[in-house]
Coordinates of C-alpha atoms in Angstrom, one line a residue:
H739 CA 6.7 3.0 9.5
A740 CA 4.3 0.1 8.1
M741 CA 0.8 -0.6 7.4
L742 CA -1.0 -3.7 5.6
I743 CA -3.5 -3.9 3.9
T744 CA -6.5 -5.3 4.5
G745 CA -9.1 -4.7 2.3
L746 CA -10.4 -2.4 -1.0
H747 CA -13.4 -0.8 -1.7
E748 CA -14.0 -0.4 -5.6
E749 CA -15.9 1.8 -6.9
P750 CA -18.3 0.7 -9.8
D751 CA -16.1 1.6 -12.5
G752 CA -13.0 -0.8 -11.4
T753 CA -11.4 2.9 -9.8
V754 CA -10.2 2.1 -6.1
S755 CA -11.0 4.9 -4.0
R756 CA -9.9 3.4 -0.7
F757 CA -8.6 1.1 1.0
Q758 CA -8.5 -0.6 5.1
V759 CA -5.4 -1.0 6.7
E760 CA -3.9 -2.9 10.1
N761 CA -2.1 0.0 11.2
S762 CA 1.3 -1.2 13.1
H763 CA 1.0 1.4 16.3
G764 CA -1.2 0.5 17.6
D765 CA -5.2 -0.6 18.0
G766 CA -6.6 3.4 19.8
K767 CA -10.6 3.5 19.2
R768 CA -10.4 1.7 16.0
E769 CA -8.0 -1.6 16.9
G770 CA -6.1 -0.6 14.8
Y771 CA -7.8 -0.1 11.1
L772 CA -8.4 3.2 9.2
S773 CA -9.9 4.0 5.8
M774 CA -7.3 5.7 4.0
T775 CA -8.3 7.1 0.5
A776 CA -6.2 6.2 -3.1
E777 CA -5.5 10.1 -3.0
W778 CA -3.6 9.3 0.7
F779 CA -1.6 6.8 -1.6
R780 CA -0.9 8.5 -4.4
R781 CA 0.7 11.4 -2.1
F782 CA 2.7 9.3 0.2
A783 CA 3.1 6.2 -0.4
L784 CA 7.1 5.8 -0.8
C785 CA 7.0 1.3 -1.5
V786 CA 4.5 -0.6 -1.9
A787 CA 5.1 -4.4 -1.4
V788 CA 2.5 -7.3 -2.9
P789 CA 3.2 -10.3 -3.6
L790 CA 3.6 -11.3 -7.4
G791 CA 1.2 -12.7 -8.5
A792 CA -0.8 -9.8 -7.0
V793 CA 1.0 -7.3 -9.4
P794 CA -0.4 -6.7 -13.1
G795 CA 1.5 -7.7 -16.3
R796 CA 2.7 -4.2 -16.9
L797 CA 2.7 -1.1 -14.0
P798 CA 1.1 2.2 -14.9
S799 CA 4.1 4.8 -15.3
P800 CA 6.4 6.1 -13.6
H801 CA 5.6 3.0 -11.0
K802 CA 8.2 0.5 -11.6
A803 CA 7.8 -3.1 -10.2
T804 CA 11.8 -4.3 -8.3
R805 CA 12.0 -8.3 -7.4
L806 CA 12.0 -8.7 -3.6
P807 CA 14.8 -12.2 -2.7
P808 CA 12.1 -13.8 0.7
W809 CA 14.7 -12.3 2.9
D810 CA 14.9 -8.7 2.1
I811 CA 13.2 -5.8 5.1
L812 CA 10.8 -3.1 3.8
A813 CA 13.8 -0.8 5.5
A814 CA 15.8 -1.9 2.4
V815 CA 12.8 -1.8 -0.3
A816 CA 11.9 2.1 1.1
V817 CA 15.4 3.8 0.5
T818 CA 16.2 2.2 -2.4
A819 CA 12.6 3.6 -4.0
S820 CA 13.2 7.3 -2.9

């Protein structure tokens, strides 16, 4: 299932502690938006797709960047990322 990251909370030391995400499962009480901790993403996120300009020059280990063709679907990325 896909979630769109719409914001983040940056601590004074520059680390990101949580993200605001738009959940694709519908509105509900929170109008479709949730706050997810960075720890949750470290434990459960399989892959993240971002614009190339948002990727730092070098990703920390064990992360690996894969350039996607414009017509690729996220499900194909999830299969190859695991």
